mmCIF file with all atom_site columns, C-alpha atoms in Angstrom:
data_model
loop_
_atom_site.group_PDB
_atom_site.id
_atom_site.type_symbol
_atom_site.label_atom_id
_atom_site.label_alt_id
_atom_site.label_comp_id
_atom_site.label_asym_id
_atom_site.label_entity_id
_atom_site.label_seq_id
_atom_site.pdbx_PDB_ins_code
_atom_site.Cartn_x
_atom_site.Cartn_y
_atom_site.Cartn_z
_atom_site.occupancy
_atom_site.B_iso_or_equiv
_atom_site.pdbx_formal_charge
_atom_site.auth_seq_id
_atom_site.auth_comp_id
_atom_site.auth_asym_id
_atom_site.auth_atom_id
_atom_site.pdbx_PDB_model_num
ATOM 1   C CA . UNK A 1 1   ? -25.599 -16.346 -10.773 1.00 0.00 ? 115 UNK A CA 1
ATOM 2   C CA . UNK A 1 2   ? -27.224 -14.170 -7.960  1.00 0.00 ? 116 UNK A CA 1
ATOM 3   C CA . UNK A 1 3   ? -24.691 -11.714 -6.390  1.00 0.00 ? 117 UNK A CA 1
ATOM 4   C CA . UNK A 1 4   ? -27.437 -9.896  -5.134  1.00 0.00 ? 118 UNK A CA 1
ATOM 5   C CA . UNK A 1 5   ? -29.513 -12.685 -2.593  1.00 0.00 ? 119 UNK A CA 1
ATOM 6   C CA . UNK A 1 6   ? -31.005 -10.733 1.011   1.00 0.00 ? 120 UNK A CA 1
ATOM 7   C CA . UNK A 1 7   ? -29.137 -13.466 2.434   1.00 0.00 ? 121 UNK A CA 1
ATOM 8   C CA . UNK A 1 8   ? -25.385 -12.665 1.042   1.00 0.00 ? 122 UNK A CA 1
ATOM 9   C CA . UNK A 1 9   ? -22.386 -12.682 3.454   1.00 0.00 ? 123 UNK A CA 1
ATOM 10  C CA . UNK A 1 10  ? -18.677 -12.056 2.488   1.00 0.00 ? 124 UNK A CA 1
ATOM 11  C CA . UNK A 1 11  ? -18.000 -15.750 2.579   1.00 0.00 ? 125 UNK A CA 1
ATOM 12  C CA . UNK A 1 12  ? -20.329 -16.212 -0.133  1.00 0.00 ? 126 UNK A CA 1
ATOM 13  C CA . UNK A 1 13  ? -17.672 -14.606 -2.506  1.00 0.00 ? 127 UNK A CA 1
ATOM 14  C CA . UNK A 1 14  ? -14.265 -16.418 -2.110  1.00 0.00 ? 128 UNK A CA 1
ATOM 15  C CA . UNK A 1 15  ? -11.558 -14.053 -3.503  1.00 0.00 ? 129 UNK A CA 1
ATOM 16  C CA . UNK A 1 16  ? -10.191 -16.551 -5.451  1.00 0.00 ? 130 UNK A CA 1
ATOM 17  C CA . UNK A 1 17  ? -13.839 -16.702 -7.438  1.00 0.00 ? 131 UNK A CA 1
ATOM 18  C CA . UNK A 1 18  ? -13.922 -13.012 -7.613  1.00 0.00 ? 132 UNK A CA 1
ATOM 19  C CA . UNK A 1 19  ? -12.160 -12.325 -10.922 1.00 0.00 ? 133 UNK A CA 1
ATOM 20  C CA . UNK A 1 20  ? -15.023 -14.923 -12.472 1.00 0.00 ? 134 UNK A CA 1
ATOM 21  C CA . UNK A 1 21  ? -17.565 -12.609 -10.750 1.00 0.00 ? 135 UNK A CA 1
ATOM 22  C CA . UNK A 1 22  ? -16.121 -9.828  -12.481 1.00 0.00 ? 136 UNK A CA 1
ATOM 23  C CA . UNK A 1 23  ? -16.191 -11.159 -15.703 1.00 0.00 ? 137 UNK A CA 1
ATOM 24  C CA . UNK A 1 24  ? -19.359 -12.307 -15.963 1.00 0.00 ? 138 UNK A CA 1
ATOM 25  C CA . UNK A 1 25  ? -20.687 -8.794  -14.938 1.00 0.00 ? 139 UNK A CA 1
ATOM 26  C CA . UNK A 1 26  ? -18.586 -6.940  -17.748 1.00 0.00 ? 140 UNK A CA 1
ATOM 27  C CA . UNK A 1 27  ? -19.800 -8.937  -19.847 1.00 0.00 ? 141 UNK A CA 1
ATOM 28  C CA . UNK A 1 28  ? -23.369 -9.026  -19.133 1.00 0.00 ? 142 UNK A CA 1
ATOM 29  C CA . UNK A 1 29  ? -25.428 -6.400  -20.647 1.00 0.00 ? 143 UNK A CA 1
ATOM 30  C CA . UNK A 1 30  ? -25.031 -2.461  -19.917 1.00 0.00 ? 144 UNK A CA 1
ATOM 31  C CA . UNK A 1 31  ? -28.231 -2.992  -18.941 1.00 0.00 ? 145 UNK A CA 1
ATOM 32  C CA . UNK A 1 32  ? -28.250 -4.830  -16.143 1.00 0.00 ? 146 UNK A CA 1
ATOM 33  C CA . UNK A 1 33  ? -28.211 -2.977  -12.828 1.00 0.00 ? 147 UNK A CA 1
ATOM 34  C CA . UNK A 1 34  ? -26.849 -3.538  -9.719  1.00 0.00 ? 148 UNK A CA 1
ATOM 35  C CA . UNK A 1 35  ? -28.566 -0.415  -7.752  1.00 0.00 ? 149 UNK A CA 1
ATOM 36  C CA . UNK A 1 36  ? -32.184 -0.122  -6.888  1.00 0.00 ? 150 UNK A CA 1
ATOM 37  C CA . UNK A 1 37  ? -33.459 2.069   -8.962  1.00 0.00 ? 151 UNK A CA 1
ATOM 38  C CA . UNK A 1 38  ? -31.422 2.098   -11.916 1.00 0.00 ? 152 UNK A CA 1
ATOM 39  C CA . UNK A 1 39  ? -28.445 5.160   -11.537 1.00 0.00 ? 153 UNK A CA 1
ATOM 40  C CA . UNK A 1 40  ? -25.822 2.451   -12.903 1.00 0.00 ? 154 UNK A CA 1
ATOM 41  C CA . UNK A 1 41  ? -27.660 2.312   -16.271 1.00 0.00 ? 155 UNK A CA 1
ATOM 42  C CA . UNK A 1 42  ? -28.455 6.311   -16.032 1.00 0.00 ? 156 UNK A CA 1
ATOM 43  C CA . UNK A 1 43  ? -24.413 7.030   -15.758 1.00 0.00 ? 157 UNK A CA 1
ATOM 44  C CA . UNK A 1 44  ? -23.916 3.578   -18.568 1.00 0.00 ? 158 UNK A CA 1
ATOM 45  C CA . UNK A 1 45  ? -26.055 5.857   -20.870 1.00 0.00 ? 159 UNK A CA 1
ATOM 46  C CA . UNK A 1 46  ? -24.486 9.474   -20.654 1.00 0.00 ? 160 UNK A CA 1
ATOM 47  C CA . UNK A 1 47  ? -20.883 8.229   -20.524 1.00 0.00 ? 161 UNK A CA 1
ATOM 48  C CA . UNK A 1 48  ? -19.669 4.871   -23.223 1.00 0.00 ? 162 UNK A CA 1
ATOM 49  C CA . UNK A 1 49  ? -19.148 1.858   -22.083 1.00 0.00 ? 163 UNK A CA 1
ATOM 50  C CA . UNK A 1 50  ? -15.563 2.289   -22.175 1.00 0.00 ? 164 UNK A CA 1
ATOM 51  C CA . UNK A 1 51  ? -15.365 5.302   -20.251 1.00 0.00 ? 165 UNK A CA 1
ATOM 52  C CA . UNK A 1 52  ? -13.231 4.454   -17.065 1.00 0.00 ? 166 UNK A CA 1
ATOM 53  C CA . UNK A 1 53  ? -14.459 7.260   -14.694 1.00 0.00 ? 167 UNK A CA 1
ATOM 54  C CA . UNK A 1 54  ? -14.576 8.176   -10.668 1.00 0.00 ? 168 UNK A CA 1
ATOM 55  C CA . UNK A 1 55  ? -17.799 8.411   -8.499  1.00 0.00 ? 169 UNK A CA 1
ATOM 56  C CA . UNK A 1 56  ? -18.144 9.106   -4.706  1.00 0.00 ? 170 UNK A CA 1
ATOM 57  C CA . UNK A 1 57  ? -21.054 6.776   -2.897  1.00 0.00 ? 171 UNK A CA 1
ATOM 58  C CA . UNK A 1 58  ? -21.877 7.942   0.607   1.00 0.00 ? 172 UNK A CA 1
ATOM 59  C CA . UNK A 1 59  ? -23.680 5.720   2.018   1.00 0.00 ? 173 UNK A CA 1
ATOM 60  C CA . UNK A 1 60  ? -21.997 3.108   -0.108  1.00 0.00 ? 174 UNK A CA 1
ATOM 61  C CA . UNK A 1 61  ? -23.453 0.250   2.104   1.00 0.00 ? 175 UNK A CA 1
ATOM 62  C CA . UNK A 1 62  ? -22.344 -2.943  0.568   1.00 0.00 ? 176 UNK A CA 1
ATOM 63  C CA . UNK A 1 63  ? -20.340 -3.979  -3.067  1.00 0.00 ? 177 UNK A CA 1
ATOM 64  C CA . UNK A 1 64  ? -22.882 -5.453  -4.660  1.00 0.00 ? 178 UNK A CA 1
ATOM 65  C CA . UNK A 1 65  ? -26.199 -5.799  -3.200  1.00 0.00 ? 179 UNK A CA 1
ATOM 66  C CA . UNK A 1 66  ? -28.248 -2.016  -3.531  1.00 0.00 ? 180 UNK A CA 1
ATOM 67  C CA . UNK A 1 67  ? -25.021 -0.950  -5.254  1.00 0.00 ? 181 UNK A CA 1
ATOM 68  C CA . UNK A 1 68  ? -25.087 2.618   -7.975  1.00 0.00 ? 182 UNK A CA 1
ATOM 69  C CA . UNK A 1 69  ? -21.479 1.361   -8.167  1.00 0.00 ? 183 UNK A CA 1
ATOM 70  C CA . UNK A 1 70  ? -21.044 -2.297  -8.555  1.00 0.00 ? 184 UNK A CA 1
ATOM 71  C CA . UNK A 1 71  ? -21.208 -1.801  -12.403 1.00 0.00 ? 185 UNK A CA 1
ATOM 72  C CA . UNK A 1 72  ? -19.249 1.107   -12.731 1.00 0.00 ? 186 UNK A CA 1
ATOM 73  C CA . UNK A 1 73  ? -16.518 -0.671  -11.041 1.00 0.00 ? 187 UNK A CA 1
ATOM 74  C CA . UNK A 1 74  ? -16.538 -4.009  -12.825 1.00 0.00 ? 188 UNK A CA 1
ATOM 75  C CA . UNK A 1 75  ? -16.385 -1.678  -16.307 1.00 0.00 ? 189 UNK A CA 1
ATOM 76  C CA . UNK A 1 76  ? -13.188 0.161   -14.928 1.00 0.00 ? 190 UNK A CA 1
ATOM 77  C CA . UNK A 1 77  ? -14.104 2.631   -12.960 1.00 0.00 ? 191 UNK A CA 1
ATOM 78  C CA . UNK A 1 78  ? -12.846 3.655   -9.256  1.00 0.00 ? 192 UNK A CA 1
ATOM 79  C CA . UNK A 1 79  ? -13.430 5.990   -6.933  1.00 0.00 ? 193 UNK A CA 1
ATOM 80  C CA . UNK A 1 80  ? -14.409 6.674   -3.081  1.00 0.00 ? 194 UNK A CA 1
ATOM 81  C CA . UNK A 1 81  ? -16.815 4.844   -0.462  1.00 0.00 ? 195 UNK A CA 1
ATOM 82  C CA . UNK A 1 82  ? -18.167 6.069   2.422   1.00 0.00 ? 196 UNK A CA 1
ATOM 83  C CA . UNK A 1 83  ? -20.090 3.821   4.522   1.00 0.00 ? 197 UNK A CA 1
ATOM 84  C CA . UNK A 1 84  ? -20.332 3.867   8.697   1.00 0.00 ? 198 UNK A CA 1
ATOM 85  C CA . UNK A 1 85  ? -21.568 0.508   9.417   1.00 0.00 ? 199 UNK A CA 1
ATOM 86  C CA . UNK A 1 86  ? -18.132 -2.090  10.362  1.00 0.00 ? 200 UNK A CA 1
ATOM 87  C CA . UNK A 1 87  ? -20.162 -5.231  8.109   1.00 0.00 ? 201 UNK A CA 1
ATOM 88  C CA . UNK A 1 88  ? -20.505 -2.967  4.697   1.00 0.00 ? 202 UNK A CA 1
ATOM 89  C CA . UNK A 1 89  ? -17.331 -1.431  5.111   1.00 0.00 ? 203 UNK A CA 1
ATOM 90  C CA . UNK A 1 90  ? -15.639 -5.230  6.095   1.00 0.00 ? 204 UNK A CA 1
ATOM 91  C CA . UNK A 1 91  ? -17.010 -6.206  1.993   1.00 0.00 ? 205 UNK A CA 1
ATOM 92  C CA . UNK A 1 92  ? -16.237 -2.694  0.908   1.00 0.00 ? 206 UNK A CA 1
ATOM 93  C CA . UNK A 1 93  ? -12.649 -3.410  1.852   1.00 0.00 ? 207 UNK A CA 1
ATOM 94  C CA . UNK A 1 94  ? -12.540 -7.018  0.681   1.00 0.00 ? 208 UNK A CA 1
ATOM 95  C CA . UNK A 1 95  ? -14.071 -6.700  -2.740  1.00 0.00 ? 209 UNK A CA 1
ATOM 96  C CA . UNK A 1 96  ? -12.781 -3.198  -3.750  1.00 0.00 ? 210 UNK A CA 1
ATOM 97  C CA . UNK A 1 97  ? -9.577  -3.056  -3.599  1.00 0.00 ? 211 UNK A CA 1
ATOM 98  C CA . UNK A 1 98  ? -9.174  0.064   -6.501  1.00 0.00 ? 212 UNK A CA 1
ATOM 99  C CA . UNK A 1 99  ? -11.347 2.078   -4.367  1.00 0.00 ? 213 UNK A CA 1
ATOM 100 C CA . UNK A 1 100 ? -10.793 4.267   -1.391  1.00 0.00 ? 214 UNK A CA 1
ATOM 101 C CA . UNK A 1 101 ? -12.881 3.079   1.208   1.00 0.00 ? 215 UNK A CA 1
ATOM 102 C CA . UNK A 1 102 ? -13.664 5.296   4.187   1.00 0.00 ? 216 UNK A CA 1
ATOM 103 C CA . UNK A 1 103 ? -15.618 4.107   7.554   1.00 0.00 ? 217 UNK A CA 1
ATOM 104 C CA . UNK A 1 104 ? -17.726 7.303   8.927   1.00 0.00 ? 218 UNK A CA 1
ATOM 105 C CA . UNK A 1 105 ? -20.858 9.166   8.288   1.00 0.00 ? 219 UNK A CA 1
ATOM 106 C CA . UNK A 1 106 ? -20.853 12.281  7.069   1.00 0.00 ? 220 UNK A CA 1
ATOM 107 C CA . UNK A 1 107 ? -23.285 15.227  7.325   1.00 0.00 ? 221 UNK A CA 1
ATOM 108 C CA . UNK A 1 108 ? -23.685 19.319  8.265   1.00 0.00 ? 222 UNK A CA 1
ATOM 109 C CA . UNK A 1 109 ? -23.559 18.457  11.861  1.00 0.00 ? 223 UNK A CA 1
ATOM 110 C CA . UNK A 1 110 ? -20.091 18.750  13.846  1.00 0.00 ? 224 UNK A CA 1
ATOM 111 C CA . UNK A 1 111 ? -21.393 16.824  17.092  1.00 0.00 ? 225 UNK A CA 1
ATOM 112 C CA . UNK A 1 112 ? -21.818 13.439  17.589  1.00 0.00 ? 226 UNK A CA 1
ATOM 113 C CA . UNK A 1 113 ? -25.091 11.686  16.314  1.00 0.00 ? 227 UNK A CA 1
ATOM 114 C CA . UNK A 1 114 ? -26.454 7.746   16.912  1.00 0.00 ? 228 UNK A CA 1
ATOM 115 C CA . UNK A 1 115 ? -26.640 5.492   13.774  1.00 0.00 ? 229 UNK A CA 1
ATOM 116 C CA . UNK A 1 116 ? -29.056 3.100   14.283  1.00 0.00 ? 230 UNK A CA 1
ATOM 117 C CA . UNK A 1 117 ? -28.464 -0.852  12.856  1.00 0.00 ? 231 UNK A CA 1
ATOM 118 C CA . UNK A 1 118 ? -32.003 -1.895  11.848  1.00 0.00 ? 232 UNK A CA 1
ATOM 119 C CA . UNK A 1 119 ? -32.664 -5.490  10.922  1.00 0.00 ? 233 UNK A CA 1
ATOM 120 C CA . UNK A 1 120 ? -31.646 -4.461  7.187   1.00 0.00 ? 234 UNK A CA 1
ATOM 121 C CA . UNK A 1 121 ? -28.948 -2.348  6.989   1.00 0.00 ? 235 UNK A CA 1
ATOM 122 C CA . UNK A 1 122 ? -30.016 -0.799  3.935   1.00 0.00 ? 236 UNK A CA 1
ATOM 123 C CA . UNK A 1 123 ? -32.037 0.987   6.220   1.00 0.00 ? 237 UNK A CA 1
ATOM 124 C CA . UNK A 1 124 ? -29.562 1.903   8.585   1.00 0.00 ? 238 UNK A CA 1
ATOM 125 C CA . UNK A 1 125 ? -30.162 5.280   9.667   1.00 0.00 ? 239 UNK A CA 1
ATOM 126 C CA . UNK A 1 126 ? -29.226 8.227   11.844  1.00 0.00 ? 240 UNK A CA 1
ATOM 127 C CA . UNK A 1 127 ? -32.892 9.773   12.254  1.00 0.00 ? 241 UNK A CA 1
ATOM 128 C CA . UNK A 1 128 ? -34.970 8.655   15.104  1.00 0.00 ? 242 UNK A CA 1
ATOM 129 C CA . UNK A 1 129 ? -38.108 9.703   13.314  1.00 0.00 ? 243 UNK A CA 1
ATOM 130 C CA . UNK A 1 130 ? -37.424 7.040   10.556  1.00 0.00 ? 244 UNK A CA 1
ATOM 131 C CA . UNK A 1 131 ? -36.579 4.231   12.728  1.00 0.00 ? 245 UNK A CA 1
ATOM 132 C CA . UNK A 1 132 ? -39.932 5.142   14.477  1.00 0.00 ? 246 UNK A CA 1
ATOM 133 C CA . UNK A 1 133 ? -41.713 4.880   10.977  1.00 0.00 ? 247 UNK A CA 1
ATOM 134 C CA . UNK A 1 134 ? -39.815 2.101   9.895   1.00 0.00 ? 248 UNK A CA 1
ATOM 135 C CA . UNK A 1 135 ? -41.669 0.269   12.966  1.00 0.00 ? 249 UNK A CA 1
ATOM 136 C CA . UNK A 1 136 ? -44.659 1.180   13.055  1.00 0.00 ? 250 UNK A CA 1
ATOM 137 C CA . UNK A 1 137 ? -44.934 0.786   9.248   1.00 0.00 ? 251 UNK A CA 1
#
C-alpha cells in the first residue's frame, strides 16, 4: 500500500479505512520510514519500540507524506503540529486526532511575513530568495 504517492489527497484515506492504515504501519518494520531522510528510524533507534513519547514538528506539513512523525504516531506517540498552509493542516486535523494541531508559522520575527504556496508544498516557504532559486533551478 502507498500512503506516500505525490498525488495523495485527503479523500484518498476514508476514515473508516484509517484504523487498517494504522495497523499495517505498526506492524511493518521499525525500519520503514515515513520522513525523507530517515529521523523516524533515528528516534525508533534511541528510544524502544514501545516507548510512547511526545515530539513537536514545525513545519509539520502533511500526516504522512515527508512525515518525521507518521511513525512515531502510529507506535503511540502524540504530540504538537505546527503547520501554516490551510491543505496540510485540513489532513493534520483529519488524521491526527491525539495530536494538537496548530495553523501558523512561527519564527524570531514579530511582524508579519508572506508564505509563499509553490507548486509542492513541501517547498512552501517564507524566503523570497528560495522561491527565486527554486525557479530558476
Amino acid at each position: 500500500m502507498n500512503f506516500y504517492s505525490d498525488s495523495i489527497e485527503s479523500d484518498q484515506f476514508p476514515l473508516e479505512k484509517i484504523e487498517d492504515y494504522q495497523q499495517e504501519i505498526v506492524e511493518s518494520s521499525v525500519n520503514y520510514s515515513c520522513s525523507q531522510e530517515c529521523e523516524d528510524i533515528i528516534l525508533l533507534e534511541i528510544f524502544s519500540k514501545n516507548f510512547k513519547g511526545f515530539y513537536v514538528d514545525f513545519g509539520a506539513f502533511h500526516p504522512f507524506k515527508f512525515s518525521n512523525t507518521c511513525r512515531l504516531y502510529e507506535l503511540g506517540w502524540s504530540g504538537v503540529n505546527v503547520e501554516p498552509s490551510e491543505k496540510g493542516f485540513g489532513l493534520l486535523e483529519k488524521f491526527r486526532k491525539r495530536d494538537l494541531n496548530v495553523k501558523c508559522l512561527v519564527g524570531d520575527k514579530t511582524e508579519v511575513v508572506h508564505f509563499y504556496h509553490m507548486n509542492e508544498p513541501a517547498l512552501n516557504t517564507t524566503s523570497k530568495e528560495r522561491v527565486d532559486y527554486l525557479e530558476t533551478n
